XYZ file of C-alpha atoms in Angstrom:
704
model
C 134.353 -268.446 37.786
C 137.059 -265.936 36.918
C 135.526 -265.453 33.491
C 132.176 -264.670 35.056
C 133.789 -262.143 37.352
C 135.723 -260.585 34.499
C 132.621 -260.179 32.345
C 131.360 -256.984 34.055
C 134.790 -255.389 33.658
C 134.849 -256.261 29.985
C 131.365 -254.809 29.620
C 132.507 -251.663 31.421
C 135.453 -251.270 29.095
C 133.205 -251.615 26.057
C 130.655 -249.245 27.559
C 133.362 -246.727 28.394
C 134.695 -246.802 24.866
C 131.212 -246.365 23.504
C 130.639 -243.510 25.925
C 133.603 -241.702 24.540
C 132.054 -242.026 21.120
C 128.961 -240.260 22.376
C 130.266 -236.968 21.141
C 129.767 -238.311 17.637
C 126.829 -237.868 15.299
C 123.391 -239.296 15.991
C 121.854 -239.331 12.518
C 121.226 -242.389 10.367
C 120.318 -242.571 6.716
C 116.705 -243.217 7.630
C 116.450 -240.191 9.926
C 118.174 -238.023 7.351
C 115.667 -239.095 4.708
C 112.930 -237.681 6.954
C 114.794 -234.372 7.067
C 115.205 -234.403 3.262
C 112.023 -235.926 1.819
C 111.455 -236.458 -1.918
C 112.456 -235.131 -4.387
C 115.644 -235.419 -2.310
C 117.318 -238.802 -1.896
C 119.978 -239.574 0.738
C 122.796 -241.820 -0.431
C 125.048 -244.192 1.500
C 127.358 -242.748 4.143
C 130.861 -241.984 2.858
C 133.415 -244.584 3.953
C 136.243 -242.075 4.533
C 134.428 -238.952 5.771
C 131.294 -238.904 7.968
C 129.041 -237.302 5.319
C 126.043 -238.439 3.294
C 125.605 -237.399 -0.356
C 122.150 -236.109 -1.188
C 120.701 -236.327 -4.684
C 117.879 -234.628 -6.537
C 116.035 -236.157 -9.459
C 116.755 -234.429 -12.764
C 114.572 -235.866 -15.501
C 115.501 -239.563 -15.456
C 118.727 -239.541 -13.473
C 119.694 -238.392 -9.984
C 122.124 -235.463 -9.705
C 124.395 -234.751 -6.747
C 122.808 -231.880 -4.847
C 125.302 -231.689 -2.012
C 126.468 -233.324 1.196
C 124.824 -233.467 4.602
C 126.772 -233.996 7.822
C 126.859 -233.327 11.555
C 129.288 -230.718 12.829
C 130.203 -232.766 15.909
C 131.739 -235.465 13.667
C 134.101 -232.996 12.020
C 134.678 -230.077 14.413
C 133.674 -230.948 18.006
C 134.492 -227.518 19.447
C 133.482 -227.433 23.154
C 130.650 -225.085 23.930
C 130.284 -222.825 26.950
C 129.077 -225.837 28.947
C 132.059 -227.938 27.857
C 129.980 -230.031 25.419
C 130.085 -229.393 21.646
C 127.062 -228.000 19.837
C 125.831 -230.457 17.189
C 124.530 -229.028 13.916
C 122.915 -230.699 10.923
C 124.474 -229.046 7.871
C 123.667 -229.462 4.174
C 126.183 -228.005 1.709
C 125.691 -227.791 -2.050
C 128.491 -228.561 -4.564
C 129.378 -224.863 -4.827
C 129.768 -224.392 -1.080
C 126.376 -222.766 -0.352
C 124.415 -223.759 2.759
C 121.233 -225.596 1.846
C 120.229 -226.064 5.460
C 121.608 -225.510 8.975
C 119.754 -226.850 12.031
C 120.656 -227.297 15.691
C 120.394 -230.978 16.609
C 121.621 -230.748 20.202
C 123.366 -228.367 22.554
C 124.018 -227.846 26.257
C 124.427 -224.064 26.309
C 123.123 -222.842 29.711
C 121.999 -219.441 28.407
C 119.593 -221.122 25.950
C 118.496 -223.938 28.268
C 117.914 -221.844 31.377
C 117.506 -218.243 30.282
C 116.587 -217.133 26.758
C 115.040 -220.392 25.614
C 116.074 -222.279 22.489
C 114.137 -220.165 19.983
C 116.830 -217.487 19.514
C 119.470 -220.160 18.928
C 117.373 -221.910 16.262
C 116.612 -218.606 14.529
C 120.291 -217.697 14.564
C 121.211 -220.949 12.791
C 118.537 -220.408 10.126
C 120.328 -217.257 8.927
C 123.057 -219.328 7.253
C 120.676 -220.768 4.629
C 121.554 -219.377 1.233
C 124.961 -218.032 2.337
C 128.147 -219.522 0.932
C 131.477 -220.651 2.272
C 133.045 -218.435 -0.368
C 131.710 -215.402 1.516
C 133.251 -213.905 4.624
C 130.366 -214.569 7.029
C 130.559 -212.557 10.241
C 128.327 -212.141 13.255
C 127.246 -208.488 13.407
C 126.599 -206.301 16.407
C 125.377 -202.776 16.973
C 128.978 -201.614 17.406
C 130.486 -203.225 14.311
C 127.931 -202.892 11.539
C 128.180 -199.224 10.706
C 130.230 -199.873 7.566
C 128.646 -203.158 6.549
C 127.431 -201.878 3.173
C 131.007 -201.237 2.131
C 132.414 -204.190 4.005
C 134.161 -207.228 2.596
C 132.054 -209.329 4.987
C 128.501 -210.662 5.021
C 126.849 -210.055 8.378
C 124.239 -212.072 10.235
C 122.480 -211.015 13.417
C 123.876 -212.216 16.736
C 121.964 -212.975 19.941
C 122.177 -210.491 22.789
C 123.495 -211.974 26.071
C 124.696 -215.109 24.233
C 127.708 -213.840 22.320
C 130.026 -216.662 23.381
C 127.562 -219.435 22.529
C 126.643 -218.171 19.063
C 130.295 -217.557 18.243
C 131.058 -221.188 19.136
C 128.179 -222.314 16.902
C 129.575 -220.118 14.123
C 133.052 -221.590 14.484
C 131.709 -225.149 14.637
C 129.675 -224.628 11.482
C 132.456 -223.030 9.437
C 135.184 -225.421 10.626
C 133.140 -228.532 9.798
C 131.875 -227.136 6.496
C 135.376 -226.059 5.443
C 136.627 -229.575 6.065
C 133.909 -231.063 3.869
C 134.481 -228.423 1.180
C 138.178 -229.175 1.063
C 137.731 -232.937 1.052
C 134.680 -233.343 -1.226
C 134.078 -230.117 -3.156
C 137.584 -229.623 -4.532
C 138.255 -226.457 -2.527
C 141.675 -227.738 -1.436
C 143.096 -228.010 -4.956
C 143.696 -231.709 -4.537
C 145.557 -231.532 -1.225
C 144.520 -233.533 1.828
C 142.846 -231.111 4.283
C 143.721 -233.330 7.249
C 147.449 -232.988 6.580
C 148.621 -229.524 7.598
C 152.147 -228.254 8.054
C 153.301 -227.074 11.482
C 155.338 -224.020 12.401
C 158.829 -224.801 13.666
C 159.310 -224.215 17.392
C 163.106 -224.406 17.246
C 163.724 -221.711 14.652
C 164.444 -218.816 17.005
C 167.506 -216.629 16.762
C 167.803 -212.969 17.811
C 166.925 -210.675 14.871
C 166.129 -206.984 14.536
C 163.459 -205.484 12.275
C 165.714 -205.212 9.229
C 166.846 -208.842 9.612
C 163.228 -209.995 9.873
C 162.404 -208.106 6.676
C 165.442 -209.504 4.873
C 164.583 -213.073 5.935
C 161.017 -212.664 4.638
C 159.505 -213.201 8.088
C 157.981 -209.733 7.911
C 156.725 -208.852 4.425
C 155.821 -205.424 3.066
C 153.137 -204.559 0.535
C 152.717 -200.994 -0.757
C 149.803 -199.538 -2.663
C 150.260 -196.179 -4.327
C 147.477 -193.688 -4.891
C 147.900 -194.188 -8.610
C 147.264 -197.958 -8.329
C 144.056 -197.289 -6.440
C 142.832 -194.639 -8.894
C 143.470 -196.916 -11.867
C 141.373 -199.608 -10.200
C 138.470 -197.135 -9.875
C 138.877 -195.769 -13.415
C 135.548 -195.390 -15.192
C 133.439 -195.804 -12.052
C 132.730 -192.120 -11.457
C 134.465 -192.093 -8.081
C 137.995 -191.365 -9.261
C 139.925 -188.653 -7.494
C 141.768 -186.055 -9.513
C 145.348 -185.600 -8.390
C 146.321 -182.060 -7.504
C 149.745 -180.546 -7.770
C 150.497 -181.371 -4.137
C 149.087 -184.887 -4.360
C 151.162 -186.949 -6.804
C 149.772 -190.302 -7.884
C 152.908 -192.081 -6.667
C 152.330 -191.137 -3.041
C 151.639 -193.988 -0.604
C 147.982 -194.907 -0.222
C 148.776 -197.672 2.294
C 151.912 -199.508 3.303
C 151.114 -202.791 4.991
C 153.450 -205.084 6.912
C 152.341 -208.697 7.517
C 153.886 -211.356 9.759
C 153.074 -214.783 11.206
C 153.426 -213.775 14.853
C 153.282 -217.119 16.647
C 156.297 -218.378 14.750
C 159.029 -218.050 17.438
C 161.418 -216.431 14.966
C 158.886 -213.587 14.603
C 157.010 -213.369 17.891
C 159.966 -213.674 20.243
C 161.812 -210.973 18.324
C 158.902 -208.535 18.088
C 157.562 -209.076 21.623
C 159.150 -209.055 25.044
C 159.442 -212.426 26.758
C 156.419 -211.559 28.904
C 154.495 -210.463 25.803
C 155.423 -213.683 23.985
C 154.162 -215.812 26.866
C 151.008 -213.706 27.023
C 150.379 -214.331 23.326
C 150.826 -218.086 23.729
C 148.384 -218.007 26.638
C 145.747 -216.256 24.528
C 145.700 -218.760 21.652
C 144.867 -222.452 21.706
C 146.995 -225.223 20.266
C 146.706 -225.072 16.482
C 145.554 -221.437 16.346
C 147.383 -218.849 14.253
C 148.303 -215.276 15.281
C 148.844 -212.892 12.366
C 150.248 -209.373 12.700
C 149.205 -206.479 10.453
C 150.777 -202.993 10.610
C 149.624 -200.133 8.369
C 150.862 -196.646 7.549
C 149.624 -194.144 4.966
C 146.352 -192.354 4.283
C 144.266 -195.563 4.524
C 144.188 -198.385 7.065
C 142.734 -201.874 7.336
C 140.109 -201.149 10.019
C 137.251 -198.678 9.751
C 136.302 -195.907 12.137
C 133.590 -198.063 13.758
C 135.915 -200.986 14.480
C 135.915 -202.155 18.111
C 138.503 -204.295 19.810
C 137.995 -208.036 19.643
C 135.945 -207.814 16.436
C 136.599 -208.850 12.840
C 137.969 -206.208 10.451
C 135.674 -204.865 7.730
C 138.381 -204.017 5.230
C 140.955 -206.795 5.646
C 140.104 -210.379 4.679
C 142.056 -213.612 4.395
C 141.584 -216.525 2.032
C 143.507 -219.694 1.385
C 142.709 -221.325 -1.891
C 139.051 -220.615 -2.611
C 137.915 -220.410 1.012
C 137.780 -217.415 3.377
C 139.179 -217.700 6.892
C 137.910 -215.551 9.742
C 140.292 -212.994 11.212
C 139.415 -211.824 14.735
C 141.254 -209.195 16.725
C 143.072 -210.696 19.729
C 142.934 -207.360 21.577
C 146.586 -207.458 22.644
C 148.211 -204.450 24.306
C 151.722 -205.850 24.534
C 154.202 -203.359 23.008
C 155.968 -204.385 19.804
C 159.648 -203.824 19.059
C 159.223 -201.706 15.942
C 161.405 -199.136 14.244
C 160.711 -195.514 15.193
C 158.857 -194.826 11.934
C 156.233 -197.474 12.735
C 155.624 -196.877 16.438
C 152.545 -194.748 15.757
C 151.227 -197.007 12.988
C 148.000 -198.997 13.207
C 148.954 -202.462 14.457
C 146.622 -205.381 15.188
C 147.108 -209.043 16.009
C 144.425 -211.283 14.494
C 143.675 -214.911 15.314
C 142.580 -217.708 12.997
C 141.286 -220.676 14.983
C 142.857 -224.092 14.407
C 139.675 -225.836 13.183
C 139.503 -223.374 10.269
C 142.272 -225.440 8.642
C 144.836 -222.746 7.810
C 148.010 -224.323 6.409
C 151.067 -222.168 7.280
C 153.060 -223.728 4.428
C 150.670 -222.414 1.761
C 150.222 -218.808 0.609
C 147.977 -216.542 2.673
C 145.919 -214.359 0.362
C 145.078 -211.192 2.257
C 142.882 -208.628 0.514
C 142.203 -204.987 1.323
C 138.810 -203.541 0.367
C 138.538 -199.879 -0.561
C 135.008 -198.458 -0.865
C 133.894 -195.112 -2.264
C 130.484 -193.465 -2.669
C 128.900 -191.395 -5.400
C 125.546 -189.662 -5.581
C 123.872 -187.491 -2.957
C 120.313 -188.722 -2.562
C 120.645 -192.355 -3.514
C 124.301 -192.948 -2.851
C 125.991 -195.787 -4.679
C 128.953 -197.626 -3.199
C 131.783 -198.856 -5.376
C 134.344 -201.264 -3.925
C 137.618 -202.698 -5.129
C 139.761 -205.422 -3.523
C 143.567 -205.255 -3.595
C 145.622 -208.422 -3.144
C 148.145 -208.487 -0.304
C 150.032 -211.799 -0.594
C 152.054 -213.305 2.259
C 153.907 -216.588 2.552
C 155.863 -217.840 5.539
C 159.407 -218.869 4.503
C 159.772 -222.614 3.918
C 162.452 -223.000 6.611
C 159.886 -221.987 9.253
C 157.468 -224.875 8.657
C 157.569 -228.633 9.113
C 155.893 -230.729 6.455
C 153.022 -232.915 7.720
C 153.595 -236.605 8.318
C 151.336 -239.224 6.802
C 150.066 -240.258 10.263
C 149.210 -236.714 11.375
C 145.525 -237.235 10.694
C 142.707 -237.605 13.154
C 143.106 -238.820 16.674
C 146.893 -239.234 16.530
C 147.270 -235.471 16.191
C 144.978 -234.947 19.184
C 147.037 -237.340 21.307
C 150.217 -235.554 20.258
C 148.919 -232.163 21.263
C 148.031 -233.513 24.726
C 151.121 -235.653 25.073
C 152.503 -233.839 28.111
C 149.118 -233.974 29.904
C 148.916 -237.709 29.225
C 152.485 -238.171 30.456
C 151.651 -236.401 33.739
C 148.484 -238.455 34.111
C 150.295 -241.717 33.349
C 152.937 -240.928 35.989
C 150.258 -240.107 38.556
C 148.279 -243.276 37.803
C 151.423 -245.404 38.010
C 152.269 -243.860 41.390
C 148.756 -244.532 42.660
C 148.878 -248.143 41.461
C 152.194 -248.719 43.275
C 150.901 -247.164 46.499
C 147.704 -249.223 46.457
C 149.566 -252.434 45.628
C 152.289 -251.862 48.258
C 150.815 -249.497 50.836
C 153.061 -250.483 53.769
C 155.460 -247.516 53.496
C 152.714 -244.930 53.029
C 150.618 -246.177 55.963
C 153.625 -246.518 58.308
C 152.715 -243.232 60.020
C 149.361 -241.364 60.079
C 151.061 -238.118 59.043
C 152.671 -239.653 55.961
C 149.388 -241.129 54.750
C 147.529 -237.868 55.395
C 150.085 -235.802 53.473
C 150.126 -238.166 50.502
C 146.357 -238.449 50.309
C 145.792 -234.708 50.575
C 148.419 -233.996 47.919
C 146.942 -236.550 45.528
C 143.426 -235.219 46.000
C 144.641 -231.694 45.220
C 146.220 -233.075 42.020
C 142.965 -234.833 41.113
C 140.840 -231.738 41.640
C 143.129 -229.171 40.030
C 144.878 -231.091 37.227
C 142.520 -233.945 36.308
C 139.341 -231.974 36.984
C 139.645 -228.260 36.426
C 142.622 -228.235 34.033
C 142.383 -231.418 31.945
C 138.561 -231.732 32.251
C 138.901 -235.423 33.067
C 135.769 -235.783 35.211
C 134.165 -239.119 34.331
C 130.397 -238.945 34.553
C 127.136 -240.822 34.164
C 126.726 -238.658 31.042
C 129.261 -240.957 29.381
C 127.038 -243.942 30.127
C 123.772 -242.353 28.980
C 125.409 -241.065 25.820
C 126.821 -244.532 25.183
C 123.346 -246.022 25.303
C 122.141 -243.504 22.746
C 125.235 -243.998 20.582
C 124.888 -247.783 20.546
C 121.179 -247.531 19.816
C 121.948 -245.315 16.818
C 124.573 -247.768 15.514
C 127.313 -245.147 15.333
C 130.971 -245.842 14.693
C 133.229 -245.954 17.741
C 136.173 -244.399 15.928
C 135.515 -241.024 17.522
C 136.355 -242.316 21.003
C 140.077 -241.728 20.502
C 139.562 -237.982 20.176
C 139.305 -237.590 23.966
C 142.606 -239.036 25.213
C 142.246 -238.018 28.884
C 138.925 -239.833 29.188
C 140.259 -242.874 27.324
C 143.205 -243.130 29.730
C 141.037 -242.692 32.821
C 138.378 -245.160 31.703
C 141.035 -247.734 30.857
C 142.627 -247.351 34.291
C 139.236 -247.517 36.015
C 138.340 -250.711 34.114
C 141.639 -252.299 35.145
C 141.393 -251.281 38.798
C 137.792 -252.479 39.017
C 139.121 -255.955 38.312
C 141.949 -255.633 40.818
C 140.582 -253.553 43.714
C 137.001 -252.531 42.957
C 135.139 -249.237 42.816
C 137.227 -247.406 45.406
C 140.185 -246.517 43.179
C 138.122 -244.102 41.125
C 135.657 -242.929 43.763
C 138.297 -242.481 46.452
C 141.215 -241.111 44.444
C 140.375 -240.065 40.856
C 136.975 -238.348 41.034
C 137.507 -234.561 41.037
C 134.185 -233.817 42.732
C 134.898 -236.466 45.338
C 138.273 -234.813 45.915
C 136.563 -231.421 46.287
C 134.273 -232.821 48.980
C 137.063 -234.463 50.933
C 139.289 -231.378 50.817
C 136.360 -229.232 51.969
C 135.800 -231.622 54.890
C 139.485 -231.382 55.861
C 139.315 -227.595 55.876
C 136.144 -227.727 57.996
C 137.776 -230.025 60.527
C 140.775 -227.731 60.839
C 138.384 -224.825 61.360
C 136.903 -226.654 64.335
C 133.591 -227.855 62.904
C 132.056 -230.811 64.684
C 132.456 -234.360 63.458
C 130.152 -235.816 60.801
C 126.812 -237.391 61.518
C 126.950 -241.169 61.453
C 123.632 -242.816 60.513
C 122.764 -246.120 62.179
C 124.025 -248.980 60.055
C 120.490 -250.077 59.099
C 119.563 -246.559 57.962
C 122.923 -246.254 56.195
C 122.273 -249.490 54.308
C 118.832 -248.293 53.173
C 120.171 -244.891 52.090
C 122.876 -246.557 50.010
C 120.175 -248.221 47.915
C 118.968 -244.821 46.703
C 121.806 -244.509 44.205
C 120.611 -247.638 42.377
C 117.171 -246.075 41.961
C 118.784 -242.895 40.614
C 120.895 -244.970 38.224
C 117.864 -246.915 36.996
C 115.846 -243.751 36.321
C 118.711 -242.143 34.396
C 119.342 -245.234 32.266
C 115.667 -245.721 31.436
C 115.351 -242.089 30.386
C 118.485 -242.424 28.262
C 116.793 -245.209 26.344
C 113.460 -243.438 25.813
C 113.914 -239.649 26.044
C 117.135 -237.757 25.237
C 115.515 -234.480 26.315
C 114.651 -235.781 29.776
C 118.050 -237.436 30.014
C 119.696 -234.005 29.820
C 117.631 -232.981 32.825
C 118.102 -236.203 34.763
C 121.903 -236.253 34.548
C 121.960 -232.904 36.359
C 121.610 -234.938 39.538
C 125.377 -235.075 39.172
C 126.979 -231.750 40.157
C 130.101 -232.543 38.123
C 129.359 -230.223 35.203
C 128.633 -227.293 37.516
C 131.463 -227.752 40.001
C 134.230 -229.108 37.749
C 133.500 -228.339 34.078
C 132.044 -224.836 34.584
C 133.750 -223.889 37.876
C 130.364 -222.893 39.390
C 129.788 -220.298 36.629
C 126.223 -221.288 35.890
C 122.580 -220.498 36.658
C 121.842 -220.290 40.364
C 119.758 -223.521 40.730
C 122.681 -225.611 39.490
C 125.172 -223.711 41.638
C 122.862 -224.097 44.662
C 122.626 -227.862 44.081
C 126.360 -228.361 43.696
C 127.216 -226.030 46.561
C 124.552 -227.656 48.739
C 126.099 -231.087 48.185
C 129.504 -229.763 49.209
C 127.952 -228.306 52.377
C 126.041 -231.543 53.048
C 129.375 -233.327 52.910
C 130.526 -231.246 55.914
C 127.735 -232.818 57.968
C 127.134 -236.181 56.279
C 130.524 -237.269 54.983
C 130.439 -237.702 51.190
C 126.676 -238.014 51.325
C 126.280 -237.604 47.562
C 128.938 -240.215 46.729
C 127.561 -242.774 49.167
C 123.826 -242.306 48.663
C 123.012 -240.561 45.369
C 125.817 -240.875 42.790
C 124.543 -242.924 39.798
C 128.072 -243.405 38.432
C 129.168 -244.783 41.783
C 126.206 -247.187 41.695
C 127.213 -248.403 38.252
C 130.832 -248.864 39.284
C 129.781 -250.808 42.366
C 127.739 -253.204 40.247
C 130.622 -253.680 37.836
C 133.014 -253.958 40.771
C 131.784 -257.500 41.412
C 134.497 -258.453 38.909
C 137.078 -257.680 41.611
C 139.576 -260.503 41.989
C 141.322 -259.535 45.226
C 140.347 -259.135 48.844
C 143.290 -256.847 49.305
C 142.532 -255.273 52.709
C 144.201 -257.421 55.445
C 142.044 -258.831 58.266
C 142.761 -260.657 61.530
C 140.719 -263.195 63.428
C 140.022 -260.505 66.047
C 138.602 -258.081 63.439
C 134.923 -257.718 64.360
C 135.211 -260.280 67.158
C 135.819 -258.494 69.406
C 137.703 -255.547 67.813
C 135.562 -252.805 66.244
C 138.256 -250.118 65.879
C 138.368 -250.040 62.084
C 134.576 -250.141 61.785
C 134.133 -247.161 64.082
C 136.884 -245.207 62.307
C 135.577 -245.896 58.757
C 133.947 -242.677 57.533
C 132.255 -244.555 54.695
C 130.685 -247.193 56.980
C 132.018 -249.873 54.641
C 132.919 -252.421 57.373
C 130.357 -254.823 58.797
C 130.089 -255.560 62.522
C 131.760 -258.951 61.907
C 134.791 -257.132 60.465
C 134.138 -257.996 56.781
C 134.908 -255.291 54.214
C 132.054 -254.226 51.921
C 134.295 -253.575 48.920
C 131.464 -252.094 46.866
C 131.187 -249.233 49.366
C 134.926 -248.969 50.161
C 136.593 -245.790 48.907
C 140.085 -247.193 49.364
C 141.251 -244.413 51.694
C 143.768 -246.814 53.389
C 142.772 -245.719 56.910
C 141.887 -249.247 58.002
C 145.099 -250.594 56.444
C 147.067 -248.033 58.465
C 145.245 -249.052 61.664
C 145.773 -252.758 60.937
C 149.555 -252.297 60.623
C 149.990 -249.935 63.575
C 151.119 -251.367 66.982
C 149.868 -248.110 68.538
C 146.380 -248.065 66.942
C 145.348 -251.695 66.288
C 143.643 -253.088 69.409
C 144.678 -256.752 68.828
C 148.342 -255.715 68.419
C 148.154 -253.545 71.548
C 146.634 -256.419 73.515
C 149.313 -258.833 72.354
C 151.995 -256.388 73.463
C 150.538 -256.207 76.940
C 150.375 -259.980 77.261
C 154.068 -260.492 76.715
C 155.996 -262.091 79.647
C 158.888 -259.877 80.654
C 161.698 -261.962 82.322
C 163.000 -260.581 85.626
C 166.769 -260.940 86.297
C 168.429 -260.474 89.692
C 170.888 -257.642 90.071
C 174.600 -258.465 89.982
C 175.118 -257.631 93.715
C 172.301 -259.969 94.757
C 173.774 -262.763 92.619
C 177.168 -262.285 94.294
C 175.695 -262.448 97.764
C 173.861 -265.622 96.871
């Protein structure tokens, strides 16, 4: 019997793990062969890296033509909606893009506004370009010098800058990883093992000390060096008497700014914290300062863009530099306070290794000819290397999901502490329910934690999307190894699976669902503002309404099995993405739906959770594995006492006093009533029935 009751929980755990793998690729060898018909041939999937080799017939033998892969397997960078864009990418052995297609995305601007056509056309521009080029997204403001630029520009999409930039970063990050691992672009090193910058290397240092320690490095180009590089091109400049060839053309200072030994010495404490807040874990902030007659940004450069003249490579691969647009003042010597200074970011997925040399290059471009002007460009190397004592060598287990768990270690520690506290309270609720005020304060505080930390900060909102994606993942036969790359969801699903066996659905729905917490907190605020009590449907109508969520669940699951496109529309019945993931920053129909459900909750308490939530329906079905009837009952419960039933906002108590655990949200209100001599009717009645002995006064006894 116990095994039968445990089976749904086991199935839930497996389904949850598969759901977490849903952000993995969807392609199989057979589907790829349709994308690459003869004369192409798709080989077997690589055992170590999620890529497929593709071959082309050359006379009598097949020749390796490149590798095809999905970006979501290698660089799942969250999009504007919180879900990664998935690209199908084909890369030839020299690092050129054979094909780039959008397989799936959830970008609101392309789903609800511009349509998908502009996004597909944007992706097509990468065909024929190479990873060895500095590919940048152009704009009307930044393309004035493109003919003399060190970059290759492609057209962006107006009103969708953020989304196309995320696609660009996803494409380059995933392709760079394949190029390093399979095309020899990493010079034999393992691209998954990167050094880390030391966080304990700070000591107060002035500018001269930073220069002496090699933390700030100087590169000088004289006018004579530049003229020699242009010798014979017809654009040389003749030096006059007042312009000696040994004068400074440019003097460039380079530094790795987010190394504490550099950043904390060059920025104020407030500026240092501001910098850390502007970059994500694993990103790199690089400082460039220039003096002289030439600089590293052109006249048309705008803040937040990529520089035209300054590029960065590591090994054979370019890395994108983007201006961080920081205004925090730097602690520089007087001679440099009017110099051009910019802080550039390199995103973590680009794979920059701080222990290896950074090969900056400065492009100088000149023109000759009046009618049909010809541009002549030369690149000048600007090497920089962070001192060895500022980096920590990678460990052999720093690959893959372990690194992700490490970076979110403190979030997981906070979550683990909160889940342990909740488990203790639910297992031993007597102290919390001893007084109504204590229970109310604890519950309100925990719901605020759930909404703010689990939901808005850590993005830990579990959703029916996990279930639908799991169905599609299992149908495609994908590996489940990717599940460990989302540690917050793994931890929450594991806890939910465990508590389903112990207590049922209510632990998640009543305590750990951020949208549920938002509804309950909104209802508390409304009550304090004097709004009337909630409507309470008749129990027969309530029972019929509660069946609706099973119909919603069935529709969503059927669509997940037959139509991924319609599944994306159907799962919007959940307001979680709008209210929690996107903080209501979305198209008005979605905001209206989510906001309307919050307002409905003020009239019909948690109406969405009780009557429409497909995830709640699934958890109730799986909650039949519950082993405990943990809410205490008395013989008088239901016959004749109806106190708990009338006080239950969720209408999860039958007239006979039995608890409907599948609809119980585990709020502990009935437990508090059951243990209270002032609120539990049977306990009050027993108190009144006590016989109080009457004793004669001492004077009366004496007289007797």
